[in-house]
XYZ file of C-alpha atoms in Angstrom:
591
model
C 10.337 9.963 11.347
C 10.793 13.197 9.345
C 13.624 15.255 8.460
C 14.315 18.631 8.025
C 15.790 19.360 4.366
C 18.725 21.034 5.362
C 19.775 18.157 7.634
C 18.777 15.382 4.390
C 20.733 17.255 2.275
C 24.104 17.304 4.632
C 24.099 13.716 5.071
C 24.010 13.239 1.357
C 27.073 15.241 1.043
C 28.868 13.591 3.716
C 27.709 10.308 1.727
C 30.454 9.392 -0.802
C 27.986 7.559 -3.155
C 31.188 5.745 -4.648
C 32.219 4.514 -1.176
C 28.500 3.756 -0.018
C 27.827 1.482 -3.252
C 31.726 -0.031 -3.513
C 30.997 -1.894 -0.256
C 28.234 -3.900 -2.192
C 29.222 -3.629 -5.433
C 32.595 -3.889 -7.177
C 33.162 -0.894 -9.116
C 36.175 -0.335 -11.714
C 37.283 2.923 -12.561
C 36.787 4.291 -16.208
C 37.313 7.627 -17.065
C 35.635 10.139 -14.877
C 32.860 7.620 -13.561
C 33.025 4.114 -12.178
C 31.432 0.971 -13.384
C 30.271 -2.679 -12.084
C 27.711 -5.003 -13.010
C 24.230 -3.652 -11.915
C 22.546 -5.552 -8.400
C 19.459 -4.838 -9.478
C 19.105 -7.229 -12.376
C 21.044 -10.084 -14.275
C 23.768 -9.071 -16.608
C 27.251 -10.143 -17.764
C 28.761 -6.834 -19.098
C 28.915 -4.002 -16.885
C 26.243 -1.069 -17.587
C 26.019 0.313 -13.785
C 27.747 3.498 -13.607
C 28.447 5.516 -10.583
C 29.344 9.417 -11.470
C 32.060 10.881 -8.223
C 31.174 14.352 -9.895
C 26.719 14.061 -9.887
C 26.874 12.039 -7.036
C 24.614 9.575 -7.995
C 23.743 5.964 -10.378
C 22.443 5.017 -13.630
C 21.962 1.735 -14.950
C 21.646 1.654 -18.439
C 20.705 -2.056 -18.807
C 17.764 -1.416 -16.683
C 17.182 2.054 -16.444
C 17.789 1.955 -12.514
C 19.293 4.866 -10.784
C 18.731 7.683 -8.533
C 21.298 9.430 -5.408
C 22.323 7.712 -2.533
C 19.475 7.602 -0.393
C 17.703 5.858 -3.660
C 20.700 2.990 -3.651
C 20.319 2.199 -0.020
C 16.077 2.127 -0.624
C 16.099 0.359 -3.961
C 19.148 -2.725 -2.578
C 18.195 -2.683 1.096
C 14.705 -2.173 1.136
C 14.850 0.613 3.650
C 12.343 3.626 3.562
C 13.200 6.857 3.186
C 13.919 8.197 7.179
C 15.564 4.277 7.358
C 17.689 5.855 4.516
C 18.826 8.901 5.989
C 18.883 7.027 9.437
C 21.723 4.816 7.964
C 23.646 7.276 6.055
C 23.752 9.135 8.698
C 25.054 6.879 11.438
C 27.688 5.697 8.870
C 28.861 9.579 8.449
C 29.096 9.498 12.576
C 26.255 12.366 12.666
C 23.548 12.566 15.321
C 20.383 12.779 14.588
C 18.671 15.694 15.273
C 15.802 16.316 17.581
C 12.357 16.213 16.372
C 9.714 18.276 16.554
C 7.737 17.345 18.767
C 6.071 18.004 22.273
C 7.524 16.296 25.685
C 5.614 13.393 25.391
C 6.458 12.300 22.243
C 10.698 12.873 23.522
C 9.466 10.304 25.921
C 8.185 7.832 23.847
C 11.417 7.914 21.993
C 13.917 7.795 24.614
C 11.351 4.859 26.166
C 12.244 3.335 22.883
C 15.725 3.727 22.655
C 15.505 1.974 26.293
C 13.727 -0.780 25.294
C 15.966 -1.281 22.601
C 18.726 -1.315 24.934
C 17.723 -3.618 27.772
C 16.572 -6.452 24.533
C 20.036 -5.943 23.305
C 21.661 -6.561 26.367
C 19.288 -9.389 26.528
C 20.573 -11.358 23.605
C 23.648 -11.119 24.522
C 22.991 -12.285 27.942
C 20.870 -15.475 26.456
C 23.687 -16.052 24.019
C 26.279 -16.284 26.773
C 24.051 -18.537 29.002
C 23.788 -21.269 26.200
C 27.688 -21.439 26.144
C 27.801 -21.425 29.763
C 27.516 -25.022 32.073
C 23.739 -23.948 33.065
C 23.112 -23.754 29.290
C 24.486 -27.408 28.338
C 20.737 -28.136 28.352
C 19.679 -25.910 25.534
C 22.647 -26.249 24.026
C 22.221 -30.222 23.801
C 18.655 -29.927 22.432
C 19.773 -26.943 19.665
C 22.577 -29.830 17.983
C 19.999 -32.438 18.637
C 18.272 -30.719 16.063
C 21.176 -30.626 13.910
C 22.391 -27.079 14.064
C 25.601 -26.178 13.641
C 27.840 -24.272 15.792
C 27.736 -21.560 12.768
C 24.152 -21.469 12.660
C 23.752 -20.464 16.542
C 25.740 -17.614 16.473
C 24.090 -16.675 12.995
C 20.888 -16.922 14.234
C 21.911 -15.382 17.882
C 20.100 -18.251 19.762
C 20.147 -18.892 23.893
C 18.946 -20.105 26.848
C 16.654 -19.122 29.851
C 18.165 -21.157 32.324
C 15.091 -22.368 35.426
C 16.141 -19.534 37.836
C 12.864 -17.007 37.204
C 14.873 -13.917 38.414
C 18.357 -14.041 37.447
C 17.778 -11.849 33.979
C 15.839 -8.891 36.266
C 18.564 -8.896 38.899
C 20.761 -8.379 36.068
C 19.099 -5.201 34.343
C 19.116 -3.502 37.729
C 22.239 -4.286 38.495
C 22.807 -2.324 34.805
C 20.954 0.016 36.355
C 17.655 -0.005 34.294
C 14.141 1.219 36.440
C 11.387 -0.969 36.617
C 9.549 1.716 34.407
C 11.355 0.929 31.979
C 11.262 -3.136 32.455
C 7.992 -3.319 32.971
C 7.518 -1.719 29.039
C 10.501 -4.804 27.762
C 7.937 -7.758 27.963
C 10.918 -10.018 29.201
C 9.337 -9.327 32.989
C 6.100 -10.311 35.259
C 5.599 -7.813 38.075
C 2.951 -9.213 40.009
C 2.108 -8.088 43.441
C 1.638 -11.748 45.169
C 4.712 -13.245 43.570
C 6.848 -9.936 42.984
C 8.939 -9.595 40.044
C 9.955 -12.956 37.228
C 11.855 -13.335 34.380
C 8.916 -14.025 31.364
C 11.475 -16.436 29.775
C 12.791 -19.573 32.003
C 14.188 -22.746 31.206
C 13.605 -22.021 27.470
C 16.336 -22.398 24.559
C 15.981 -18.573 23.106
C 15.326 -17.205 19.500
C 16.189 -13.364 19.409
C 13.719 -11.191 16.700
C 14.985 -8.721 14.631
C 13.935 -5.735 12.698
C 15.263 -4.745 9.283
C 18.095 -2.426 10.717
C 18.855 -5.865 13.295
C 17.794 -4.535 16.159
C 16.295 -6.725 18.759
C 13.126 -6.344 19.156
C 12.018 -9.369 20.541
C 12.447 -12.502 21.557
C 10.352 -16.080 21.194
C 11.477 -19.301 23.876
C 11.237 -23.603 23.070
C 10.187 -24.555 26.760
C 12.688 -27.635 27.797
C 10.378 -30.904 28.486
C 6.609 -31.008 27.634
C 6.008 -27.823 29.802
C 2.889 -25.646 28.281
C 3.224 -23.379 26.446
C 6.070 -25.181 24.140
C 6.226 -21.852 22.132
C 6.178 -18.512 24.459
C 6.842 -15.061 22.508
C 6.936 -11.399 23.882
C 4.187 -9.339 23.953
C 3.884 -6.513 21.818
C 5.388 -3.432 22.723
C 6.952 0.161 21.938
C 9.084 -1.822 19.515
C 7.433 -4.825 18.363
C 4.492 -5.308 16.230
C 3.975 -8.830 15.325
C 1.663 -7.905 12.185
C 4.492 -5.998 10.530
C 7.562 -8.087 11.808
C 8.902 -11.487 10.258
C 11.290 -13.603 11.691
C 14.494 -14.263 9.886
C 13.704 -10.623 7.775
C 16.720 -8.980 8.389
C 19.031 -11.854 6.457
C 17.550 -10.941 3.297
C 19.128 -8.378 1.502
C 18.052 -6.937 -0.908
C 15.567 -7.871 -4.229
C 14.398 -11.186 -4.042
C 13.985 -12.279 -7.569
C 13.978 -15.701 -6.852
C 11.367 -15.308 -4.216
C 10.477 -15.195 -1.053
C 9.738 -18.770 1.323
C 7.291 -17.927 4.000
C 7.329 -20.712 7.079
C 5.324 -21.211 10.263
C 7.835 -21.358 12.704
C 11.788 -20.301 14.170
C 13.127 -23.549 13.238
C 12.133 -24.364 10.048
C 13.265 -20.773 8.819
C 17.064 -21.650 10.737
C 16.547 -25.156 9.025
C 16.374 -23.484 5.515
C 19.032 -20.711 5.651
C 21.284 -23.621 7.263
C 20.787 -25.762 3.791
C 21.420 -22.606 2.088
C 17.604 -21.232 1.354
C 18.442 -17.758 2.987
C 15.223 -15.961 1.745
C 13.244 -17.728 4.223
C 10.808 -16.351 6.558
C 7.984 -16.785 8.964
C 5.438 -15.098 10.416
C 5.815 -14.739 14.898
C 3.314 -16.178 16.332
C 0.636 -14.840 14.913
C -1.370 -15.299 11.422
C -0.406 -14.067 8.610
C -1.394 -10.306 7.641
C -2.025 -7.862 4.596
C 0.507 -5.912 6.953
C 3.051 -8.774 6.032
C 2.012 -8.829 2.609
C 3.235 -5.265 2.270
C 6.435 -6.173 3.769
C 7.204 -8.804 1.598
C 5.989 -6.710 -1.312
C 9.303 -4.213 -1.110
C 11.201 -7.793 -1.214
C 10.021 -9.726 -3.796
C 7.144 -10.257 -6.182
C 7.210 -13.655 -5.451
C 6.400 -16.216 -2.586
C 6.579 -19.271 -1.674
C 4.389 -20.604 1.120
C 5.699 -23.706 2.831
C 3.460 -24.013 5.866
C 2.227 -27.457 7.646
C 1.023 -29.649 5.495
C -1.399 -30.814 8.531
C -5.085 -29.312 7.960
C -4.489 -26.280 10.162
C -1.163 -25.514 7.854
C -4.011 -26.036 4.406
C -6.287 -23.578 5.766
C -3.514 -21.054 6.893
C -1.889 -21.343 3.248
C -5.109 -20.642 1.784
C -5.583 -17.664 3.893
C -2.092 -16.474 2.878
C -2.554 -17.088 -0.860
C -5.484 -14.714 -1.022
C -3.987 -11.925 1.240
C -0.873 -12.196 -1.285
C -2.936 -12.247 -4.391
C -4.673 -8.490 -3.014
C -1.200 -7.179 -3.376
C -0.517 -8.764 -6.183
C 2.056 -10.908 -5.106
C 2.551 -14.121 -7.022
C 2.412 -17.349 -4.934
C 3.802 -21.063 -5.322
C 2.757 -23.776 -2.394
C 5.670 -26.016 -1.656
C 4.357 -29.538 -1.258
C 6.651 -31.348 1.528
C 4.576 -34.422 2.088
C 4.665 -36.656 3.865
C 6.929 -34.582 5.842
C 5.267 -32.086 8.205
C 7.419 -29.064 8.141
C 10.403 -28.053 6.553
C 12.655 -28.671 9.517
C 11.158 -32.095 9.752
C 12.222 -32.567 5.474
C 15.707 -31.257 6.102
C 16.267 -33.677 8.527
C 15.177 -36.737 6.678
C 16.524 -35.677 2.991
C 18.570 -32.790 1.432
C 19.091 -29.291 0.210
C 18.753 -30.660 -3.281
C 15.733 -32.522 -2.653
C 13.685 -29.541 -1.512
C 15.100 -27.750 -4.108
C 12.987 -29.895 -6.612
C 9.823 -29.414 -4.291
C 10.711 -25.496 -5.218
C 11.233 -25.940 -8.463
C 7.819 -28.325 -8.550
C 5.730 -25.731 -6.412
C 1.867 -25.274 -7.680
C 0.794 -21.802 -8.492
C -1.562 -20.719 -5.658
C -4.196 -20.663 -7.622
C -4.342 -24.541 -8.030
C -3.505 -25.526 -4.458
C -7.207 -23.779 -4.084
C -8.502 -25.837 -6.913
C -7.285 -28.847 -5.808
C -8.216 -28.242 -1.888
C -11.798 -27.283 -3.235
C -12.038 -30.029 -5.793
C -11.809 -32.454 -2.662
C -15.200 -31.251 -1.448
C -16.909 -32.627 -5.078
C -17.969 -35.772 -6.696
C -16.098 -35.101 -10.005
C -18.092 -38.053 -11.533
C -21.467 -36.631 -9.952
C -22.864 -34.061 -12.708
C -24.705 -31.811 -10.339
C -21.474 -31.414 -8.261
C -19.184 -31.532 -10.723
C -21.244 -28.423 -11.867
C -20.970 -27.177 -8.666
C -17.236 -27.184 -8.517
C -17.044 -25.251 -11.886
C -19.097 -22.896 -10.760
C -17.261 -22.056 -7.247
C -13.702 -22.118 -9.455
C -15.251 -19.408 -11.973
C -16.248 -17.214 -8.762
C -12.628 -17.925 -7.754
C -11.371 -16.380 -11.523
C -13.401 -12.868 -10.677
C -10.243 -12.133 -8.099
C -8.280 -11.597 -10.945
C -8.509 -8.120 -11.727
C -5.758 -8.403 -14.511
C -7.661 -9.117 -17.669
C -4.489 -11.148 -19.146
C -4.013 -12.595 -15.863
C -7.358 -13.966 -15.633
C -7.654 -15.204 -19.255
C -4.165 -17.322 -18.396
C -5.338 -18.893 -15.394
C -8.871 -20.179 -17.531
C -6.896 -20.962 -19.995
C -5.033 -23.348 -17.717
C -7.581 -24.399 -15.797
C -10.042 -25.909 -18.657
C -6.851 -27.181 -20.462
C -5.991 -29.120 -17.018
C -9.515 -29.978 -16.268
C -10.545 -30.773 -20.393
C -13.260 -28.292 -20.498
C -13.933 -26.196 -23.464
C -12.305 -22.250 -22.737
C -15.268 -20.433 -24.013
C -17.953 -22.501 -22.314
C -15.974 -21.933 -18.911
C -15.170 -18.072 -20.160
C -19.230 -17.736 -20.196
C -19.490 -19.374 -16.979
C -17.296 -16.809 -15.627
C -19.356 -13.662 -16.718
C -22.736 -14.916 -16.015
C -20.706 -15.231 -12.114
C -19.829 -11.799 -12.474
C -22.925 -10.206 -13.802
C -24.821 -12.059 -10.828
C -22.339 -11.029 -7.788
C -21.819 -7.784 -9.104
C -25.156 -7.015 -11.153
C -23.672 -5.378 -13.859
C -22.729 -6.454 -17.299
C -19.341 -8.638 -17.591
C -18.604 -7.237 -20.801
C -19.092 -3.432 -19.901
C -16.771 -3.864 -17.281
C -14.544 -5.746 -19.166
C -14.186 -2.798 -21.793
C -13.928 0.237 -18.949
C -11.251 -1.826 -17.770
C -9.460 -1.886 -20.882
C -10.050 1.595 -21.242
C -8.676 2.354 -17.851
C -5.486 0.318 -18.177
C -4.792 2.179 -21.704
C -5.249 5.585 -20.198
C -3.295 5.133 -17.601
C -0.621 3.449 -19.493
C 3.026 5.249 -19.235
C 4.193 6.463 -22.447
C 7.371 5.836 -24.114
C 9.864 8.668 -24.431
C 9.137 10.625 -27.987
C 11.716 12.424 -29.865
C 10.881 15.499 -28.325
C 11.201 14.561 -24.703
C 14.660 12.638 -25.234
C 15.727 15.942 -26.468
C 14.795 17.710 -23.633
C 16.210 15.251 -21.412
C 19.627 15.553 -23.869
C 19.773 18.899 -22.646
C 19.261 18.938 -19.027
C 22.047 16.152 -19.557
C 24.373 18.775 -21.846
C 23.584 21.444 -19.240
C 24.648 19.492 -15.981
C 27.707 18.171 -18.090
C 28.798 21.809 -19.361
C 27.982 24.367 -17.037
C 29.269 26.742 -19.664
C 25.686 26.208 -21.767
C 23.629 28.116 -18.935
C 25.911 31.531 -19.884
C 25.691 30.852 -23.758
C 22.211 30.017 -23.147
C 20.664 32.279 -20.603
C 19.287 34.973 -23.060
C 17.541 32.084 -25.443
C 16.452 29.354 -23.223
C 14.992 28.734 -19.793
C 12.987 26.137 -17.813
C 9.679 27.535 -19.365
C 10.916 25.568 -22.388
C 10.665 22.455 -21.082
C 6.844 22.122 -21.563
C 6.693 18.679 -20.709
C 7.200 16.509 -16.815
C 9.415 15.535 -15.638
C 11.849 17.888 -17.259
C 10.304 21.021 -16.689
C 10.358 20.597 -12.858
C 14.038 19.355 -13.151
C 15.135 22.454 -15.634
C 13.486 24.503 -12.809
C 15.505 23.368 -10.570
C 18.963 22.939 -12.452
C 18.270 26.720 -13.662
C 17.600 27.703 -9.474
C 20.859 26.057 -8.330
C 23.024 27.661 -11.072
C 21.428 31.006 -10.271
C 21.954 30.622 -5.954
C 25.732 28.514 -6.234
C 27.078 28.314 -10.134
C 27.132 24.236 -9.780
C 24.291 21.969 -10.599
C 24.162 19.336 -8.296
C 22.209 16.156 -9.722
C 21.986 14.134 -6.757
C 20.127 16.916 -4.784
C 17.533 17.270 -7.039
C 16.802 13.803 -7.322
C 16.051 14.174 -3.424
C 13.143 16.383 -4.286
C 11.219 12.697 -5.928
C 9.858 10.716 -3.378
C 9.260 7.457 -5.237
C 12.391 5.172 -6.159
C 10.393 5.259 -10.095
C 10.441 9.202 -9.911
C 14.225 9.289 -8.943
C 15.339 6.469 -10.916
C 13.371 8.453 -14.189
C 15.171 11.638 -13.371
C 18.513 10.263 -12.812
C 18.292 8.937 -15.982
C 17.741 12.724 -17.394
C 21.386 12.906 -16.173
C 22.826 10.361 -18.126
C 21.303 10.517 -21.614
C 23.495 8.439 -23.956
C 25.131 10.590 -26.571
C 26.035 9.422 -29.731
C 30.143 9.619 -29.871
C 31.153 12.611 -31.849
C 34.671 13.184 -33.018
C 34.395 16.197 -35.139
C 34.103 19.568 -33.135
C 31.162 20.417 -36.416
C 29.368 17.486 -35.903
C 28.969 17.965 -32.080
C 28.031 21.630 -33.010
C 25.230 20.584 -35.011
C 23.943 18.044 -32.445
C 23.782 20.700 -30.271
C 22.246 23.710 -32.447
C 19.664 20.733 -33.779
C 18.240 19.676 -30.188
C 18.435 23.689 -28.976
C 16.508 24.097 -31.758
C 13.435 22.226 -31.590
C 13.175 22.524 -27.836
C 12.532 26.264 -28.942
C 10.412 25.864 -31.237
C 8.192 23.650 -29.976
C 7.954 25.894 -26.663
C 7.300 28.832 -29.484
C 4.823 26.737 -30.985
C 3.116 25.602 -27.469
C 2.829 29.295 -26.068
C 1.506 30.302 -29.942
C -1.704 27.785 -29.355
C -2.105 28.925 -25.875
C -2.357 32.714 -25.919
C -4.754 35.143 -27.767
C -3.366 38.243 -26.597
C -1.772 40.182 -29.659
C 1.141 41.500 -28.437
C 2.543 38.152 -26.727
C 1.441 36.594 -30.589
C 3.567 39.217 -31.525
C 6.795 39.168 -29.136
C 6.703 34.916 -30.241
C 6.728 35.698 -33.809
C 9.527 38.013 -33.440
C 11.460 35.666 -31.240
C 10.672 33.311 -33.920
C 12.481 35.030 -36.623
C 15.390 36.138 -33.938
C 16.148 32.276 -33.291
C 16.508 31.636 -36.944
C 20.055 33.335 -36.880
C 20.877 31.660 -33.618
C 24.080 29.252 -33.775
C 25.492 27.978 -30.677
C 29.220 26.346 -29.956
C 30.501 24.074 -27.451
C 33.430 25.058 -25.585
């Protein structure tokens, strides 16, 4: 969805960032700005700080911050448009109408529709389960040991065995058959007429990320076929870039991710208090769902079947994780099956040590490969080595890759450099280049491209921009000497140009605004931090003076210096020498 700036920029002002981030985070006054402990990583002393006046968040523990869009992405996991979406319901605004020809209105208020008839849906199956035609569903839910709190958490129902009763419902709501047919909770068949999809099944409402329903999956009652029946894809619902049980986590996952096959064993887990559990909906797993995960967590556990099929599917899942570099741990639950069937028969604490015992998914492969191999055969034993060096090439990471040979010949006793061989000579004959060559260019690569610590010379600039948005005063004292062509180097220079633009149209400099301009939450959390360089504590109205005059100072003369080497016209040579000798008498004051 995209958003006009005019209408992104209103909902950030009518988005208190102190009240938006107070309702996840407690903040305590101090001074002019709040302060808490920051969400976004582990501390014990406060160094998250929320500015009322910049509108906006700086960690200085982690170097995390940005506006309030960039709090909601960063803790919630939302993109952008989700962002704004949010913000803006909270500020009771309506969203505006997009662009767009007629039938793209339609497929939007089809949406909305679906939306509506799957809400009304839920709370339909919800009610059934409590009702005396439920008891059924209801029975079989605590049979599996669910509590009471869990239901409702989980927004579970029934289908009760009368194939119509849901469709007479909607129309007595008044909904079209257009706009049921599109649902995927109806059959309209010209034989049989028009069925509920769902019947005598207990029901398992999906949600997205902002908790709508989008969907719904049904446990037939008896030995009926199919046990498991889920909704087709529609308008709303893409089962490659949905998981079940998604919207419950909130926020970073630093502790990982679990990734399950099914409803149950992800209600079994948040129930024994493992509520970063997921599954996939009846479907395989996905690079879609890798990128999903990817916004959540850098880590995941898979805890699929530990049956053959489950094996094969965790394998699968391992290497789509691994392409997005995502690390991965395999849970081992045996000789239980699932981890609804290992809740059941021990503890919370006792899959907590299968967690905390979890093989890297690297040797889960090992060991399912090293099944297929006489290790006391020498000709297969070869074999094996060979097939786990063409594993290592997957590694892209250079460091990654030497750590996992490492391991590997340590666990296996073979001798690292005769297995480091083993895995070039694989390389140079998949690839047919030289393992070394590449080895080097990617060295090469990963030192070009590596970011570079802030310098003297950029803190400066970014002590500036800092003085400047602090002390609107400095752009008058300023405005004959200085100017965003000063600030030769990026990000700064494209900040300056726009703190310099807002003082000119409004007199204010408004922090949070720019940040909006960034589109990545790096980019916004690097320029918020241009907002909130640290300043050494100054008593002495002299000593802040000098600070100032000092860092004014070589931010002009090194933009002197930079438009010196890159101009050989003689009269701009001349105009910088003489601005040169004019900023030698220059002294400037803080109010």
């Amino acid at each position: 969805m995209f958003f006009e700036d005019d209408f992104i920029e209103e909902v950030r002002q009518r988005s208190d960032i102190v009240d938006i981030i107070s309702s996840y985070v407690n903040l305590k006054r101090t001074g002019s700005n709040y302060v808490g402990l920051c969400p976004f990583h582990n501390e014990k002393s406060p160094s998250f700080s929320v500015s009322p006046s910049k509108q906006m968040y700086y960690c200085f523990g982690c170097g995390k911050g940005g506006n309030v869009f960039t709090f909601l992405r960063e803790y919630d996991n939302l993109t952008f448009p989700e962002a704004v979406e949010e913000l803006a319901t909270r500020a009771g605004m309506e969203l505006p109408e997009q662009k767009s020809g007629g039938k793209d209105r339609a497929r939007r208020d089809l949406r909305d529709k679906i939306l509506e008839v799957n809400k009304l849906a839920a709370k339909y199956y919800f009610a059934k389960l409590k009702s005396e035609r439920g008891k059924e569903g209801y029975n079989y839910l605590v049979n599996r040991q669910l509590k009471t709190e869990t239901i409702v958490k989980f927004g579970l129902g029934f289908s009760d065995k009368s194939s119509g009763e849901l469709y007479r419902y909607m129309k007595s709501k008044g909904y079209e058959d257009s706009v049921l047919k599109e649902t995927g909770l109806f059959t309209f068949d010209e034989k049989r007429g028009t069925y509920d999809k769902f019947w005598n099944r207990v029901m398992f409402p999906i949600l997205d990320r902002n908790n709508h329903v989008i969907a719904f999956g049904g446990r037939v009652m008896g030995d009926a076929k199919p046990k498991y029946l889920n909704s087709p894809e529609t308008l709303v619902f893409d089962k490659s870039k949905n998981l079940y049980g998604l919207n419950l986590v909130r926020g970073k996952q630093d502790k990982g991710v679990i990734i399950c096959e099914g409803y149950m064993d992800v209600i079994a887990l948040h129930q024994a208090g493992f509520t970063n559990a997921v599954a996939s909906l009846g479907t395989a797993f996905t690079d879609k769902h890798c990128k999903l995960l990817k916004r959540y967590t850098e880590l995941v556990y898979v805890c699929y079947d530990s049956d053959g099929a489950g094996v094969k599917a965790a394998r699968r899942a391992i290497s789509l994780l691994r392409a997005e570099d995502i690390a991965t741990k395999v849970i081992d639950m045996r000789p239980y099956k699932d981890p609804d069937e290992f809740m059941k028969a021990l503890s919370p604490e006792k899959f907590q040590e299968r967690i905390d015992r979890a093989k890297s998914g690297f040797f889960f492969e090992v060991d399912q490969i090293q099944a297929n191999y006489d290790m006391k055969d020498p000709e297969s034993k070869t074999k094996f080595m060979n097939e786990i060096a063409q594993m290592c090439l997957a590694f892209s990471n250079e460091i990654e890759r030497t750590n996992y040979i490492e391991a590997f010949t340590r666990e296996y006793g073979v001798r690292s450099e005769d297995f480091k061989k083993l895995v070039a000579y694989q390389s140079s004959k998949g690839l047919g280049i030289d393992y070394e060559k590449r080895r080097q260019q990617r060295e090469e690569s990963l030192l070009g491209g590596k970011k570079k610590q802030e310098d003297g010379l950029a803190r400066r600039q970014g002590l500036f921009l800092t003085w400047l948005s602090d002390d609107l005063s400095l752009f008058e004292k300023t405005k004959d000497l200085l100017g965003p062509e000063d600030f030769v180097d990026e990000p700064y220079h494209q900040v300056a140009l726009m703190m310099y633009q807002q003082y000119r149209d409004t007199g204010r400099v408004e922090p949070a605004q720019i940040i909006s301009h960034f589109e990545s939450a790096e980019d916004q959390s690097l320029v918020a931090g241009l907002f909130n360089k640290e300043i050494e504590a100054l008593d002495r109205e002299d000593d802040k003076n000098k600070a100032l005059n000092e860092v004014f100072h070589n931010i002009k003369n090194n933009s002197i210096d930079y438009r010196s080497r890159h101009t050989t016209d003689l009269a701009d040579l001349q105009k910088i020498i003489e601005e040169k000798n004019k900023l030698k008498n220059i002294q400037l004051t803080l109010s």
